[in-house]
């Protein structure tokens, strides 16, 4: 393959970054340069999302008092206490609607799109905007519940109030994973935390009703005595089903 010299170094670098990324629970607590955190957050925004609606926000906790309130809401677990900073992923339909409006404005004024591409993207944005307005209607909730009861594969349909929240949370998780890999590439460490009091976190950040918090991420540098156990993962033959 003609591109082998280019793809091989890229793959090696990714493997190194992926191997370095661990769920660190003991950080050294030293302040992080703002440019490092901003670079990682910027990279996280390249994560994929349904319809490019990006229905999430990344809350970087720089204020010491606010960070402490969120640490307590995370049950004061080690990763939260020792981290240099925290990033809270918040997601909602409202954020998706705001993004759709901005995307529509961008497409309408973009100079790097030809007429065919502009028509396509305008149609997509308008379609997903209608979806965001109609999908949470209450009439869908009992239908989704019935379909899920009959066949659990329907339980993640993005309709009804809870279905929309699940949908928004999934896009937030894509961004969170991208953020953690970006942190590793930048020489930082991270820890994803799901054990927290979501209402307390939402209150501390002043998040509006309807927002979900799929994950809180601790960022920093691992301490010198951070305990890293040997990694264990399922075998490829157990986790991957070839069809």
PDB file of C-alpha atoms in Angstrom:
ATOM      1  CA  UNK A   1       0.000   0.000   0.000  1.00  0.00           C
ATOM      2  CA  UNK A   2       1.353   3.395  -0.957  1.00  0.00           C
ATOM      3  CA  UNK A   3       0.284   5.046   2.310  1.00  0.00           C
ATOM      4  CA  UNK A   4       1.908   2.425   4.569  1.00  0.00           C
ATOM      5  CA  UNK A   5       4.787   4.706   5.682  1.00  0.00           C
ATOM      6  CA  UNK A   6       2.212   7.242   6.912  1.00  0.00           C
ATOM      7  CA  UNK A   7      -0.329   4.935   8.522  1.00  0.00           C
ATOM      8  CA  UNK A   8       2.172   2.811  10.454  1.00  0.00           C
ATOM      9  CA  UNK A   9       3.585   5.669  12.595  1.00  0.00           C
ATOM     10  CA  UNK A  10       0.042   6.939  13.187  1.00  0.00           C
ATOM     11  CA  UNK A  11      -1.088   3.521  14.381  1.00  0.00           C
ATOM     12  CA  UNK A  12       1.956   3.125  16.621  1.00  0.00           C
ATOM     13  CA  UNK A  13       1.336   6.531  18.166  1.00  0.00           C
ATOM     14  CA  UNK A  14      -2.326   5.719  18.792  1.00  0.00           C
ATOM     15  CA  UNK A  15      -1.397   2.419  20.460  1.00  0.00           C
ATOM     16  CA  UNK A  16       1.039   4.276  22.706  1.00  0.00           C
ATOM     17  CA  UNK A  17      -1.589   6.863  23.638  1.00  0.00           C
ATOM     18  CA  UNK A  18      -4.231   4.194  24.212  1.00  0.00           C
ATOM     19  CA  UNK A  19      -1.861   2.134  26.359  1.00  0.00           C
ATOM     20  CA  UNK A  20      -0.915   5.178  28.442  1.00  0.00           C
ATOM     21  CA  UNK A  21      -4.554   6.016  29.179  1.00  0.00           C
ATOM     22  CA  UNK A  22      -5.498   4.471  32.477  1.00  0.00           C
ATOM     23  CA  UNK A  23      -8.175   5.231  35.043  1.00  0.00           C
ATOM     24  CA  UNK A  24      -5.925   7.024  37.530  1.00  0.00           C
ATOM     25  CA  UNK A  25      -7.234   7.351  41.077  1.00  0.00           C
ATOM     26  CA  UNK A  26      -4.245   9.054  42.673  1.00  0.00           C
ATOM     27  CA  UNK A  27      -3.126  12.360  41.130  1.00  0.00           C
ATOM     28  CA  UNK A  28      -0.344  14.652  42.297  1.00  0.00           C
ATOM     29  CA  UNK A  29      -2.744  17.606  42.469  1.00  0.00           C
ATOM     30  CA  UNK A  30      -0.341  20.022  40.767  1.00  0.00           C
ATOM     31  CA  UNK A  31      -1.993  22.801  38.726  1.00  0.00           C
ATOM     32  CA  UNK A  32      -2.268  22.131  34.998  1.00  0.00           C
ATOM     33  CA  UNK A  33      -1.328  24.721  32.374  1.00  0.00           C
ATOM     34  CA  UNK A  34      -4.484  26.287  30.961  1.00  0.00           C
ATOM     35  CA  UNK A  35      -3.270  25.669  27.413  1.00  0.00           C
ATOM     36  CA  UNK A  36      -3.053  21.925  28.055  1.00  0.00           C
ATOM     37  CA  UNK A  37      -6.612  21.689  29.368  1.00  0.00           C
ATOM     38  CA  UNK A  38      -7.967  23.893  26.587  1.00  0.00           C
ATOM     39  CA  UNK A  39      -6.196  21.771  23.961  1.00  0.00           C
ATOM     40  CA  UNK A  40      -7.733  18.603  25.388  1.00  0.00           C
ATOM     41  CA  UNK A  41     -11.205  20.169  25.516  1.00  0.00           C
ATOM     42  CA  UNK A  42     -10.843  21.417  21.943  1.00  0.00           C
ATOM     43  CA  UNK A  43      -9.899  17.922  20.790  1.00  0.00           C
ATOM     44  CA  UNK A  44     -12.946  16.476  22.580  1.00  0.00           C
ATOM     45  CA  UNK A  45     -15.203  18.617  20.405  1.00  0.00           C
ATOM     46  CA  UNK A  46     -14.141  16.542  17.381  1.00  0.00           C
ATOM     47  CA  UNK A  47     -16.079  13.568  18.773  1.00  0.00           C
ATOM     48  CA  UNK A  48     -18.898  12.262  16.563  1.00  0.00           C
ATOM     49  CA  UNK A  49     -22.535  12.897  17.418  1.00  0.00           C
ATOM     50  CA  UNK A  50     -25.861  12.064  15.812  1.00  0.00           C
ATOM     51  CA  UNK A  51     -26.646  14.642  13.152  1.00  0.00           C
ATOM     52  CA  UNK A  52     -23.601  16.609  14.336  1.00  0.00           C
ATOM     53  CA  UNK A  53     -25.932  18.048  16.991  1.00  0.00           C
ATOM     54  CA  UNK A  54     -23.305  17.878  19.770  1.00  0.00           C
ATOM     55  CA  UNK A  55     -25.969  17.944  22.516  1.00  0.00           C
ATOM     56  CA  UNK A  56     -23.482  18.378  25.373  1.00  0.00           C
ATOM     57  CA  UNK A  57     -21.379  20.899  27.265  1.00  0.00           C
ATOM     58  CA  UNK A  58     -18.029  20.344  28.945  1.00  0.00           C
ATOM     59  CA  UNK A  59     -17.853  22.183  32.262  1.00  0.00           C
ATOM     60  CA  UNK A  60     -14.236  22.857  33.243  1.00  0.00           C
ATOM     61  CA  UNK A  61     -14.157  23.470  37.000  1.00  0.00           C
ATOM     62  CA  UNK A  62     -11.502  26.127  37.604  1.00  0.00           C
ATOM     63  CA  UNK A  63     -13.038  27.706  40.703  1.00  0.00           C
ATOM     64  CA  UNK A  64     -11.666  26.059  43.851  1.00  0.00           C
ATOM     65  CA  UNK A  65     -14.878  26.315  45.874  1.00  0.00           C
ATOM     66  CA  UNK A  66     -17.008  24.981  43.032  1.00  0.00           C
ATOM     67  CA  UNK A  67     -14.589  22.117  42.447  1.00  0.00           C
ATOM     68  CA  UNK A  68     -14.790  21.208  46.140  1.00  0.00           C
ATOM     69  CA  UNK A  69     -18.590  21.111  46.007  1.00  0.00           C
ATOM     70  CA  UNK A  70     -18.443  18.730  43.053  1.00  0.00           C
ATOM     71  CA  UNK A  71     -15.766  16.643  44.793  1.00  0.00           C
ATOM     72  CA  UNK A  72     -18.163  16.201  47.707  1.00  0.00           C
ATOM     73  CA  UNK A  73     -20.960  15.319  45.247  1.00  0.00           C
ATOM     74  CA  UNK A  74     -18.601  12.660  43.853  1.00  0.00           C
ATOM     75  CA  UNK A  75     -18.605  11.148  47.365  1.00  0.00           C
ATOM     76  CA  UNK A  76     -15.090  12.538  47.904  1.00  0.00           C
ATOM     77  CA  UNK A  77     -13.581   9.589  46.051  1.00  0.00           C
ATOM     78  CA  UNK A  78      -9.803   9.619  45.680  1.00  0.00           C
ATOM     79  CA  UNK A  79      -9.729  10.509  41.999  1.00  0.00           C
ATOM     80  CA  UNK A  80     -11.957  13.532  42.568  1.00  0.00           C
ATOM     81  CA  UNK A  81     -10.084  14.702  45.690  1.00  0.00           C
ATOM     82  CA  UNK A  82      -6.591  14.476  44.235  1.00  0.00           C
ATOM     83  CA  UNK A  83      -7.308  15.635  40.662  1.00  0.00           C
ATOM     84  CA  UNK A  84      -5.929  18.951  39.478  1.00  0.00           C
ATOM     85  CA  UNK A  85      -9.258  19.791  37.858  1.00  0.00           C
ATOM     86  CA  UNK A  86     -12.585  18.237  36.977  1.00  0.00           C
ATOM     87  CA  UNK A  87     -14.616  18.257  33.781  1.00  0.00           C
ATOM     88  CA  UNK A  88     -18.343  17.629  34.037  1.00  0.00           C
ATOM     89  CA  UNK A  89     -20.117  16.391  30.913  1.00  0.00           C
ATOM     90  CA  UNK A  90     -23.666  17.735  30.743  1.00  0.00           C
ATOM     91  CA  UNK A  91     -26.098  16.830  27.965  1.00  0.00           C
ATOM     92  CA  UNK A  92     -29.625  17.793  26.954  1.00  0.00           C
ATOM     93  CA  UNK A  93     -32.033  18.228  24.074  1.00  0.00           C
ATOM     94  CA  UNK A  94     -31.911  22.002  24.591  1.00  0.00           C
ATOM     95  CA  UNK A  95     -28.174  22.039  23.906  1.00  0.00           C
ATOM     96  CA  UNK A  96     -28.801  20.044  20.735  1.00  0.00           C
ATOM     97  CA  UNK A  97     -31.396  22.577  19.596  1.00  0.00           C
ATOM     98  CA  UNK A  98     -28.978  25.466  20.182  1.00  0.00           C
ATOM     99  CA  UNK A  99     -26.307  23.638  18.234  1.00  0.00           C
ATOM    100  CA  UNK A 100     -28.724  22.974  15.360  1.00  0.00           C
ATOM    101  CA  UNK A 101     -29.542  26.687  15.143  1.00  0.00           C
ATOM    102  CA  UNK A 102     -25.845  27.595  15.001  1.00  0.00           C
ATOM    103  CA  UNK A 103     -25.160  24.866  12.470  1.00  0.00           C
ATOM    104  CA  UNK A 104     -27.993  26.152  10.276  1.00  0.00           C
ATOM    105  CA  UNK A 105     -26.539  29.657  10.371  1.00  0.00           C
ATOM    106  CA  UNK A 106     -23.097  28.288   9.529  1.00  0.00           C
ATOM    107  CA  UNK A 107     -24.338  26.309   6.520  1.00  0.00           C
ATOM    108  CA  UNK A 108     -26.336  29.258   5.197  1.00  0.00           C
ATOM    109  CA  UNK A 109     -23.247  31.506   5.192  1.00  0.00           C
ATOM    110  CA  UNK A 110     -20.464  28.984   4.519  1.00  0.00           C
ATOM    111  CA  UNK A 111     -18.266  29.924   1.564  1.00  0.00           C
ATOM    112  CA  UNK A 112     -16.560  26.531   1.320  1.00  0.00           C
ATOM    113  CA  UNK A 113     -19.712  24.593   0.380  1.00  0.00           C
ATOM    114  CA  UNK A 114     -20.983  24.191  -3.168  1.00  0.00           C
ATOM    115  CA  UNK A 115     -24.707  24.445  -3.913  1.00  0.00           C
ATOM    116  CA  UNK A 116     -25.262  20.689  -3.721  1.00  0.00           C
ATOM    117  CA  UNK A 117     -23.533  20.335  -0.350  1.00  0.00           C
ATOM    118  CA  UNK A 118     -25.339  23.370   1.050  1.00  0.00           C
ATOM    119  CA  UNK A 119     -28.717  21.965   0.007  1.00  0.00           C
ATOM    120  CA  UNK A 120     -27.882  18.606   1.577  1.00  0.00           C
ATOM    121  CA  UNK A 121     -26.696  20.053   4.891  1.00  0.00           C
ATOM    122  CA  UNK A 122     -29.606  22.480   5.127  1.00  0.00           C
ATOM    123  CA  UNK A 123     -31.970  19.540   4.696  1.00  0.00           C
ATOM    124  CA  UNK A 124     -30.136  17.517   7.353  1.00  0.00           C
ATOM    125  CA  UNK A 125     -30.115  20.299   9.922  1.00  0.00           C
ATOM    126  CA  UNK A 126     -33.820  21.028   9.398  1.00  0.00           C
ATOM    127  CA  UNK A 127     -34.648  17.324   9.627  1.00  0.00           C
ATOM    128  CA  UNK A 128     -32.799  16.884  12.911  1.00  0.00           C
ATOM    129  CA  UNK A 129     -34.294  20.095  14.290  1.00  0.00           C
ATOM    130  CA  UNK A 130     -37.786  18.671  13.661  1.00  0.00           C
ATOM    131  CA  UNK A 131     -36.680  15.443  15.302  1.00  0.00           C
ATOM    132  CA  UNK A 132     -35.518  17.287  18.432  1.00  0.00           C
ATOM    133  CA  UNK A 133     -38.832  19.116  18.664  1.00  0.00           C
ATOM    134  CA  UNK A 134     -41.073  16.076  18.125  1.00  0.00           C
ATOM    135  CA  UNK A 135     -39.156  13.208  19.746  1.00  0.00           C
ATOM    136  CA  UNK A 136     -39.687  14.210  23.413  1.00  0.00           C
ATOM    137  CA  UNK A 137     -43.480  14.536  23.138  1.00  0.00           C
ATOM    138  CA  UNK A 138     -45.233  12.634  25.923  1.00  0.00           C
ATOM    139  CA  UNK A 139     -47.215  10.507  23.479  1.00  0.00           C
ATOM    140  CA  UNK A 140     -43.994   8.648  22.597  1.00  0.00           C
ATOM    141  CA  UNK A 141     -43.239   7.641  26.196  1.00  0.00           C
ATOM    142  CA  UNK A 142     -45.862   4.856  26.592  1.00  0.00           C
ATOM    143  CA  UNK A 143     -45.151   3.637  23.055  1.00  0.00           C
ATOM    144  CA  UNK A 144     -41.434   3.354  23.816  1.00  0.00           C
ATOM    145  CA  UNK A 145     -42.175   1.596  27.111  1.00  0.00           C
ATOM    146  CA  UNK A 146     -44.440  -0.928  25.371  1.00  0.00           C
ATOM    147  CA  UNK A 147     -41.942  -1.581  22.568  1.00  0.00           C
ATOM    148  CA  UNK A 148     -39.159  -2.051  25.123  1.00  0.00           C
ATOM    149  CA  UNK A 149     -41.271  -4.497  27.074  1.00  0.00           C
ATOM    150  CA  UNK A 150     -42.015  -6.515  23.948  1.00  0.00           C
ATOM    151  CA  UNK A 151     -38.406  -6.409  22.771  1.00  0.00           C
ATOM    152  CA  UNK A 152     -35.588  -4.867  24.856  1.00  0.00           C
ATOM    153  CA  UNK A 153     -33.650  -3.836  21.729  1.00  0.00           C
ATOM    154  CA  UNK A 154     -36.090  -0.910  21.515  1.00  0.00           C
ATOM    155  CA  UNK A 155     -35.173   0.399  24.975  1.00  0.00           C
ATOM    156  CA  UNK A 156     -32.669   2.906  23.582  1.00  0.00           C
ATOM    157  CA  UNK A 157     -34.967   4.438  20.977  1.00  0.00           C
ATOM    158  CA  UNK A 158     -34.443   8.233  21.108  1.00  0.00           C
ATOM    159  CA  UNK A 159     -38.116   9.045  21.624  1.00  0.00           C
ATOM    160  CA  UNK A 160     -39.986  10.110  24.709  1.00  0.00           C
ATOM    161  CA  UNK A 161     -38.439  12.169  27.497  1.00  0.00           C
ATOM    162  CA  UNK A 162     -36.123   9.493  28.875  1.00  0.00           C
ATOM    163  CA  UNK A 163     -35.240   8.287  25.379  1.00  0.00           C
ATOM    164  CA  UNK A 164     -34.060  11.769  24.421  1.00  0.00           C
ATOM    165  CA  UNK A 165     -31.980  12.028  27.587  1.00  0.00           C
ATOM    166  CA  UNK A 166     -30.356   8.679  26.888  1.00  0.00           C
ATOM    167  CA  UNK A 167     -29.620   9.848  23.351  1.00  0.00           C
ATOM    168  CA  UNK A 168     -28.007  13.089  24.541  1.00  0.00           C
ATOM    169  CA  UNK A 169     -25.970  11.237  27.168  1.00  0.00           C
ATOM    170  CA  UNK A 170     -24.533   8.867  24.555  1.00  0.00           C
ATOM    171  CA  UNK A 171     -23.141  11.771  22.540  1.00  0.00           C
ATOM    172  CA  UNK A 172     -21.653  13.151  25.751  1.00  0.00           C
ATOM    173  CA  UNK A 173     -19.899   9.834  26.338  1.00  0.00           C
ATOM    174  CA  UNK A 174     -18.350   9.982  22.845  1.00  0.00           C
ATOM    175  CA  UNK A 175     -16.907  13.366  23.774  1.00  0.00           C
ATOM    176  CA  UNK A 176     -15.714  12.049  27.139  1.00  0.00           C
ATOM    177  CA  UNK A 177     -13.794   9.157  25.583  1.00  0.00           C
ATOM    178  CA  UNK A 178     -12.237  11.479  23.010  1.00  0.00           C
ATOM    179  CA  UNK A 179     -11.278  13.843  25.834  1.00  0.00           C
ATOM    180  CA  UNK A 180      -9.536  11.091  27.792  1.00  0.00           C
ATOM    181  CA  UNK A 181      -7.558   9.901  24.769  1.00  0.00           C
ATOM    182  CA  UNK A 182      -6.619  13.514  24.002  1.00  0.00           C
ATOM    183  CA  UNK A 183      -5.470  13.948  27.604  1.00  0.00           C
ATOM    184  CA  UNK A 184      -3.252  10.895  27.252  1.00  0.00           C
ATOM    185  CA  UNK A 185      -1.767  12.246  24.021  1.00  0.00           C
ATOM    186  CA  UNK A 186      -1.075  15.543  25.815  1.00  0.00           C
ATOM    187  CA  UNK A 187       0.729  13.740  28.629  1.00  0.00           C
ATOM    188  CA  UNK A 188      -2.111  14.099  31.133  1.00  0.00           C
ATOM    189  CA  UNK A 189      -3.973  11.452  33.077  1.00  0.00           C
ATOM    190  CA  UNK A 190      -7.686  11.028  33.617  1.00  0.00           C
ATOM    191  CA  UNK A 191     -10.293   9.040  35.476  1.00  0.00           C
ATOM    192  CA  UNK A 192     -13.941   8.683  34.387  1.00  0.00           C
ATOM    193  CA  UNK A 193     -16.314   8.762  37.349  1.00  0.00           C
ATOM    194  CA  UNK A 194     -19.902   7.536  37.299  1.00  0.00           C
ATOM    195  CA  UNK A 195     -20.344   7.339  41.056  1.00  0.00           C
ATOM    196  CA  UNK A 196     -21.678  10.774  41.981  1.00  0.00           C
ATOM    197  CA  UNK A 197     -24.791  12.520  43.250  1.00  0.00           C
ATOM    198  CA  UNK A 198     -26.133  13.946  39.982  1.00  0.00           C
ATOM    199  CA  UNK A 199     -28.665  16.362  41.561  1.00  0.00           C
ATOM    200  CA  UNK A 200     -25.909  17.874  43.720  1.00  0.00           C
ATOM    201  CA  UNK A 201     -23.597  18.286  40.736  1.00  0.00           C
ATOM    202  CA  UNK A 202     -26.398  19.859  38.701  1.00  0.00           C
ATOM    203  CA  UNK A 203     -27.224  22.250  41.550  1.00  0.00           C
ATOM    204  CA  UNK A 204     -23.584  23.246  42.009  1.00  0.00           C
ATOM    205  CA  UNK A 205     -23.276  24.085  38.306  1.00  0.00           C
ATOM    206  CA  UNK A 206     -26.714  25.663  38.013  1.00  0.00           C
ATOM    207  CA  UNK A 207     -27.741  23.284  35.241  1.00  0.00           C
ATOM    208  CA  UNK A 208     -31.308  23.674  33.935  1.00  0.00           C
ATOM    209  CA  UNK A 209     -33.952  21.015  34.427  1.00  0.00           C
ATOM    210  CA  UNK A 210     -33.779  18.374  31.703  1.00  0.00           C
ATOM    211  CA  UNK A 211     -29.972  18.178  31.753  1.00  0.00           C
ATOM    212  CA  UNK A 212     -28.319  14.810  32.366  1.00  0.00           C
ATOM    213  CA  UNK A 213     -24.758  14.232  33.584  1.00  0.00           C
ATOM    214  CA  UNK A 214     -23.415  10.981  32.142  1.00  0.00           C
ATOM    215  CA  UNK A 215     -19.911  11.319  33.561  1.00  0.00           C
ATOM    216  CA  UNK A 216     -17.449  13.446  35.526  1.00  0.00           C
ATOM    217  CA  UNK A 217     -13.795  13.295  34.471  1.00  0.00           C
ATOM    218  CA  UNK A 218     -10.829  13.887  36.771  1.00  0.00           C
ATOM    219  CA  UNK A 219      -7.737  15.363  35.099  1.00  0.00           C
ATOM    220  CA  UNK A 220      -4.160  15.743  36.268  1.00  0.00           C
ATOM    221  CA  UNK A 221      -0.850  13.911  36.458  1.00  0.00           C
ATOM    222  CA  UNK A 222      -0.636  10.542  38.170  1.00  0.00           C
ATOM    223  CA  UNK A 223       1.194  10.638  41.493  1.00  0.00           C
ATOM    224  CA  UNK A 224       4.541   8.895  41.849  1.00  0.00           C
ATOM    225  CA  UNK A 225       2.968   6.182  43.984  1.00  0.00           C
ATOM    226  CA  UNK A 226      -0.235   5.777  41.948  1.00  0.00           C
ATOM    227  CA  UNK A 227      -1.158   2.111  41.949  1.00  0.00           C
ATOM    228  CA  UNK A 228      -1.573   0.648  38.475  1.00  0.00           C
ATOM    229  CA  UNK A 229      -2.636  -2.961  38.415  1.00  0.00           C
ATOM    230  CA  UNK A 230      -1.819  -5.169  35.424  1.00  0.00           C
ATOM    231  CA  UNK A 231      -4.476  -4.643  32.799  1.00  0.00           C
ATOM    232  CA  UNK A 232      -7.016  -7.363  32.107  1.00  0.00           C
ATOM    233  CA  UNK A 233      -9.398  -7.350  29.163  1.00  0.00           C
ATOM    234  CA  UNK A 234     -11.510 -10.022  27.531  1.00  0.00           C
ATOM    235  CA  UNK A 235      -9.900 -11.954  24.709  1.00  0.00           C
ATOM    236  CA  UNK A 236     -10.604 -10.780  21.170  1.00  0.00           C
ATOM    237  CA  UNK A 237     -12.289 -14.094  20.395  1.00  0.00           C
ATOM    238  CA  UNK A 238     -14.636 -13.587  23.346  1.00  0.00           C
ATOM    239  CA  UNK A 239     -15.511  -9.932  22.732  1.00  0.00           C
ATOM    240  CA  UNK A 240     -15.613  -9.793  18.917  1.00  0.00           C
ATOM    241  CA  UNK A 241     -18.196 -11.793  16.994  1.00  0.00           C
ATOM    242  CA  UNK A 242     -17.405 -12.128  13.314  1.00  0.00           C
ATOM    243  CA  UNK A 243     -20.376 -12.501  10.924  1.00  0.00           C
TER     244      UNK A 243
END
